[in-house]
């Protein structure tokens, strides 16, 4: 079986971003930089095969200075329930005015590895619609991702924390001659790492890690690392 431990790179940018801190419930307040879970979601928007592979974010490079802005907007506080009753926006209990502390003019380079899941390690529900061959190998998924990324294809439009903040992206095939990241060191504190969907898909637990930016680079530990707090 041919296997290469290849790391992929995407450059992503946008006008607005909000990587919401989970400890602040009422008003949206963003982290200083993109979270590993949001970076993973960008790769998954290009290629994601449940049970067959997963993405492991390894590094985040901050390219633009960290800038903040605030907006105030009307939001709908209710959701449609199973009875499918309509929501009336003019109802005083439904409309809510909230402030959001957002990031402005963001640009990052994110790196990730495609982790292949062998056929023998996949759960039974993975074979409900398709029975893969036993000689299936990671190169199949490497080529799928590279082909889609080079053509600018994605299954869904990546976004910056909130769906209204669309993210632009491009695939970096050659990382030898790239502009250096932001020349700054910063301790970003405890940051959301990801949700543990593998441990409990219905009610996943949140995972955190201590994020430190050195010369604009944030090294992201692996999921099984002792640095990841559960």
Short mmCIF file of C-alpha atoms in Angstrom, two decimals:
data_model
loop_
_atom_site.label_atom_id
_atom_site.label_comp_id
_atom_site.label_asym_id
_atom_site.label_seq_id
_atom_site.Cartn_x
_atom_site.Cartn_y
_atom_site.Cartn_z
CA UNK A 1 0.00 0.00 0.00
CA UNK A 2 1.39 3.37 -1.01
CA UNK A 3 1.25 5.94 1.74
CA UNK A 4 2.73 9.42 2.01
CA UNK A 5 2.41 11.63 5.05
CA UNK A 6 1.64 14.73 3.02
CA UNK A 7 0.65 18.09 4.47
CA UNK A 8 -1.70 20.31 2.46
CA UNK A 9 -1.88 24.10 2.55
CA UNK A 10 -4.73 26.51 1.86
CA UNK A 11 -4.67 30.29 1.91
CA UNK A 12 -7.98 31.70 3.11
CA UNK A 13 -9.18 35.28 3.49
CA UNK A 14 -12.30 37.37 4.00
CA UNK A 15 -13.71 40.73 5.10
CA UNK A 16 -15.35 39.57 8.34
CA UNK A 17 -14.98 36.63 10.72
CA UNK A 18 -16.45 35.54 14.04
CA UNK A 19 -14.98 32.49 15.75
CA UNK A 20 -17.30 32.68 18.73
CA UNK A 21 -16.07 32.02 22.24
CA UNK A 22 -18.35 29.36 23.78
CA UNK A 23 -18.07 30.85 27.29
CA UNK A 24 -19.88 34.03 26.17
CA UNK A 25 -23.52 33.13 25.58
CA UNK A 26 -25.47 36.37 25.06
CA UNK A 27 -23.27 38.46 22.75
CA UNK A 28 -20.97 37.01 20.10
CA UNK A 29 -17.28 37.66 20.81
CA UNK A 30 -14.69 36.20 18.48
CA UNK A 31 -11.37 34.60 19.32
CA UNK A 32 -8.31 36.52 18.16
CA UNK A 33 -7.62 34.04 15.34
CA UNK A 34 -9.26 31.15 13.56
CA UNK A 35 -9.85 28.00 15.63
CA UNK A 36 -8.61 24.54 14.52
CA UNK A 37 -12.22 23.37 14.14
CA UNK A 38 -13.00 26.25 11.76
CA UNK A 39 -9.83 25.49 9.79
CA UNK A 40 -10.81 21.83 9.59
CA UNK A 41 -14.23 22.81 8.25
CA UNK A 42 -12.59 24.62 5.31
CA UNK A 43 -10.77 21.44 4.27
CA UNK A 44 -13.97 19.42 4.74
CA UNK A 45 -15.84 21.82 2.45
CA UNK A 46 -13.48 20.71 -0.33
CA UNK A 47 -13.40 16.97 0.48
CA UNK A 48 -14.99 14.95 3.24
CA UNK A 49 -15.70 11.22 3.26
CA UNK A 50 -17.25 10.10 6.52
CA UNK A 51 -15.75 6.90 7.97
CA UNK A 52 -13.00 6.84 5.32
CA UNK A 53 -10.91 9.88 6.29
CA UNK A 54 -10.60 12.87 8.57
CA UNK A 55 -8.56 16.07 8.62
CA UNK A 56 -5.90 16.89 11.22
CA UNK A 57 -4.98 20.59 11.28
CA UNK A 58 -1.26 20.96 12.01
CA UNK A 59 -0.43 24.64 11.69
CA UNK A 60 -2.02 28.07 11.28
CA UNK A 61 -0.14 31.08 9.92
CA UNK A 62 -1.60 34.53 10.55
CA UNK A 63 -0.88 36.82 7.59
CA UNK A 64 -2.81 40.02 8.37
CA UNK A 65 -2.70 42.08 11.58
CA UNK A 66 -5.48 41.25 14.04
CA UNK A 67 -8.15 43.95 13.73
CA UNK A 68 -11.51 44.22 15.48
CA UNK A 69 -14.84 45.80 14.69
CA UNK A 70 -18.31 45.75 16.25
CA UNK A 71 -21.71 45.50 14.63
CA UNK A 72 -25.24 45.62 16.01
CA UNK A 73 -28.01 43.80 14.21
CA UNK A 74 -31.47 42.36 14.65
CA UNK A 75 -31.57 38.59 15.02
CA UNK A 76 -34.31 36.01 15.31
CA UNK A 77 -34.21 34.40 18.73
CA UNK A 78 -36.60 31.52 17.98
CA UNK A 79 -36.19 28.41 15.86
CA UNK A 80 -38.71 26.39 13.92
CA UNK A 81 -39.76 23.34 15.93
CA UNK A 82 -41.09 19.97 14.81
CA UNK A 83 -44.64 21.31 14.61
CA UNK A 84 -43.44 23.65 11.81
CA UNK A 85 -45.30 26.64 13.15
CA UNK A 86 -44.32 29.83 11.33
CA UNK A 87 -42.10 32.43 12.98
CA UNK A 88 -43.38 36.01 12.97
CA UNK A 89 -40.50 38.46 12.86
CA UNK A 90 -42.65 41.33 14.13
CA UNK A 91 -43.34 39.45 17.35
CA UNK A 92 -41.57 41.33 20.13
CA UNK A 93 -40.38 38.09 21.73
CA UNK A 94 -38.81 36.84 18.50
CA UNK A 95 -36.67 39.75 17.34
CA UNK A 96 -33.57 40.48 19.37
CA UNK A 97 -30.94 43.17 18.98
CA UNK A 98 -27.42 41.93 19.67
CA UNK A 99 -23.88 43.22 19.45
CA UNK A 100 -21.05 41.19 17.93
CA UNK A 101 -17.30 41.72 18.30
CA UNK A 102 -15.82 40.55 14.99
CA UNK A 103 -12.48 40.22 13.26
CA UNK A 104 -11.94 42.37 10.19
CA UNK A 105 -9.82 41.78 7.07
CA UNK A 106 -8.57 38.31 8.00
CA UNK A 107 -6.09 36.19 6.06
CA UNK A 108 -4.50 32.89 7.09
CA UNK A 109 -2.57 29.97 5.73
CA UNK A 110 -3.81 26.72 7.20
CA UNK A 111 -2.05 23.36 7.01
CA UNK A 112 -3.62 19.95 7.53
CA UNK A 113 -2.97 16.25 6.97
CA UNK A 114 -5.47 13.84 5.52
CA UNK A 115 -5.79 10.94 7.98
CA UNK A 116 -6.87 7.76 6.20
CA UNK A 117 -9.06 5.30 8.14
CA UNK A 118 -8.35 1.68 7.11
CA UNK A 119 -11.31 -0.42 6.04
CA UNK A 120 -10.87 -2.81 8.98
CA UNK A 121 -11.19 0.07 11.47
CA UNK A 122 -14.46 1.46 10.11
CA UNK A 123 -17.80 0.86 11.90
CA UNK A 124 -20.50 -1.36 10.46
CA UNK A 125 -22.68 1.58 9.36
CA UNK A 126 -19.88 2.60 6.97
CA UNK A 127 -20.77 -0.33 4.70
CA UNK A 128 -24.53 0.26 4.50
CA UNK A 129 -24.43 1.73 0.98
CA UNK A 130 -20.97 0.85 -0.28
CA UNK A 131 -18.49 -1.97 0.31
CA UNK A 132 -14.96 -0.71 -0.37
CA UNK A 133 -12.23 -3.07 -1.49
CA UNK A 134 -9.73 -4.27 1.08
CA UNK A 135 -6.84 -2.75 -0.87
CA UNK A 136 -8.24 0.79 -0.59
CA UNK A 137 -5.40 3.18 0.24
CA UNK A 138 -4.85 6.86 1.10
CA UNK A 139 -3.58 7.76 -2.38
CA UNK A 140 -7.16 7.59 -3.67
CA UNK A 141 -8.22 10.40 -1.34
CA UNK A 142 -5.02 12.40 -1.86
CA UNK A 143 -5.72 12.52 -5.58
CA UNK A 144 -9.39 13.38 -5.03
CA UNK A 145 -8.51 16.33 -2.82
CA UNK A 146 -5.72 17.63 -5.06
CA UNK A 147 -7.92 17.43 -8.16
CA UNK A 148 -10.79 19.29 -6.49
CA UNK A 149 -8.55 21.89 -4.83
CA UNK A 150 -6.65 22.68 -8.02
CA UNK A 151 -9.95 23.27 -9.83
CA UNK A 152 -11.36 25.41 -7.01
CA UNK A 153 -14.20 22.98 -6.30
CA UNK A 154 -15.95 22.67 -2.95
CA UNK A 155 -19.13 20.93 -1.81
CA UNK A 156 -20.18 23.89 0.33
CA UNK A 157 -18.97 27.49 0.53
CA UNK A 158 -16.52 27.82 3.47
CA UNK A 159 -17.41 30.49 5.99
CA UNK A 160 -15.87 32.33 8.93
CA UNK A 161 -17.77 31.10 11.98
CA UNK A 162 -21.11 32.51 10.78
CA UNK A 163 -22.57 31.56 7.41
CA UNK A 164 -23.05 35.17 6.35
CA UNK A 165 -19.25 35.68 6.49
CA UNK A 166 -18.14 33.80 3.38
CA UNK A 167 -14.50 32.74 3.11
CA UNK A 168 -12.36 32.89 -0.03
CA UNK A 169 -9.68 30.25 -0.50
CA UNK A 170 -6.99 28.97 -2.82
CA UNK A 171 -4.86 25.85 -2.85
CA UNK A 172 -1.12 26.37 -2.30
CA UNK A 173 0.61 23.64 -4.30
CA UNK A 174 4.15 24.90 -3.71
CA UNK A 175 5.02 26.29 -0.27
CA UNK A 176 8.68 27.11 -0.99
CA UNK A 177 8.28 30.81 -1.85
CA UNK A 178 5.55 32.21 0.36
CA UNK A 179 5.34 35.58 2.05
CA UNK A 180 6.27 35.39 5.74
CA UNK A 181 3.46 35.42 8.32
CA UNK A 182 2.74 38.23 10.76
CA UNK A 183 5.85 39.21 12.74
CA UNK A 184 4.26 38.98 16.19
CA UNK A 185 4.23 36.81 19.30
CA UNK A 186 1.05 36.47 21.34
CA UNK A 187 -0.32 34.13 23.99
CA UNK A 188 -3.92 33.54 22.89
CA UNK A 189 -4.92 31.66 26.04
CA UNK A 190 -7.24 28.68 26.18
CA UNK A 191 -8.96 28.26 22.82
CA UNK A 192 -11.57 25.86 21.49
CA UNK A 193 -9.80 22.99 19.73
CA UNK A 194 -12.72 20.96 18.36
CA UNK A 195 -15.77 18.91 19.30
CA UNK A 196 -15.22 15.24 20.08
CA UNK A 197 -17.65 13.74 17.57
CA UNK A 198 -15.77 10.44 17.57
CA UNK A 199 -16.32 10.02 21.30
CA UNK A 200 -20.02 10.91 21.19
CA UNK A 201 -21.62 11.88 17.89
CA UNK A 202 -24.95 12.92 19.49
CA UNK A 203 -23.61 15.04 22.36
CA UNK A 204 -19.93 15.70 21.65
CA UNK A 205 -17.72 17.17 24.35
CA UNK A 206 -15.72 20.31 23.72
CA UNK A 207 -11.93 20.07 23.57
CA UNK A 208 -9.58 23.00 24.26
CA UNK A 209 -5.88 23.79 24.00
CA UNK A 210 -3.44 26.55 24.91
CA UNK A 211 -2.85 28.53 21.73
CA UNK A 212 0.43 30.40 21.36
CA UNK A 213 1.39 32.43 18.32
CA UNK A 214 5.14 32.72 17.66
CA UNK A 215 6.23 34.88 14.76
CA UNK A 216 2.71 34.59 13.36
CA UNK A 217 2.67 30.77 13.51
CA UNK A 218 0.36 28.67 15.70
CA UNK A 219 1.34 25.00 15.97
CA UNK A 220 -1.78 22.85 16.48
CA UNK A 221 -1.28 19.63 18.47
CA UNK A 222 -2.75 16.32 17.34
CA UNK A 223 -6.08 15.22 18.76
CA UNK A 224 -4.47 12.55 20.97
CA UNK A 225 -1.87 14.92 22.39
CA UNK A 226 -1.71 15.67 26.12
CA UNK A 227 -1.92 19.36 25.21
CA UNK A 228 -5.58 18.91 24.23
CA UNK A 229 -7.81 19.50 27.26
CA UNK A 230 -11.00 17.50 27.62
#
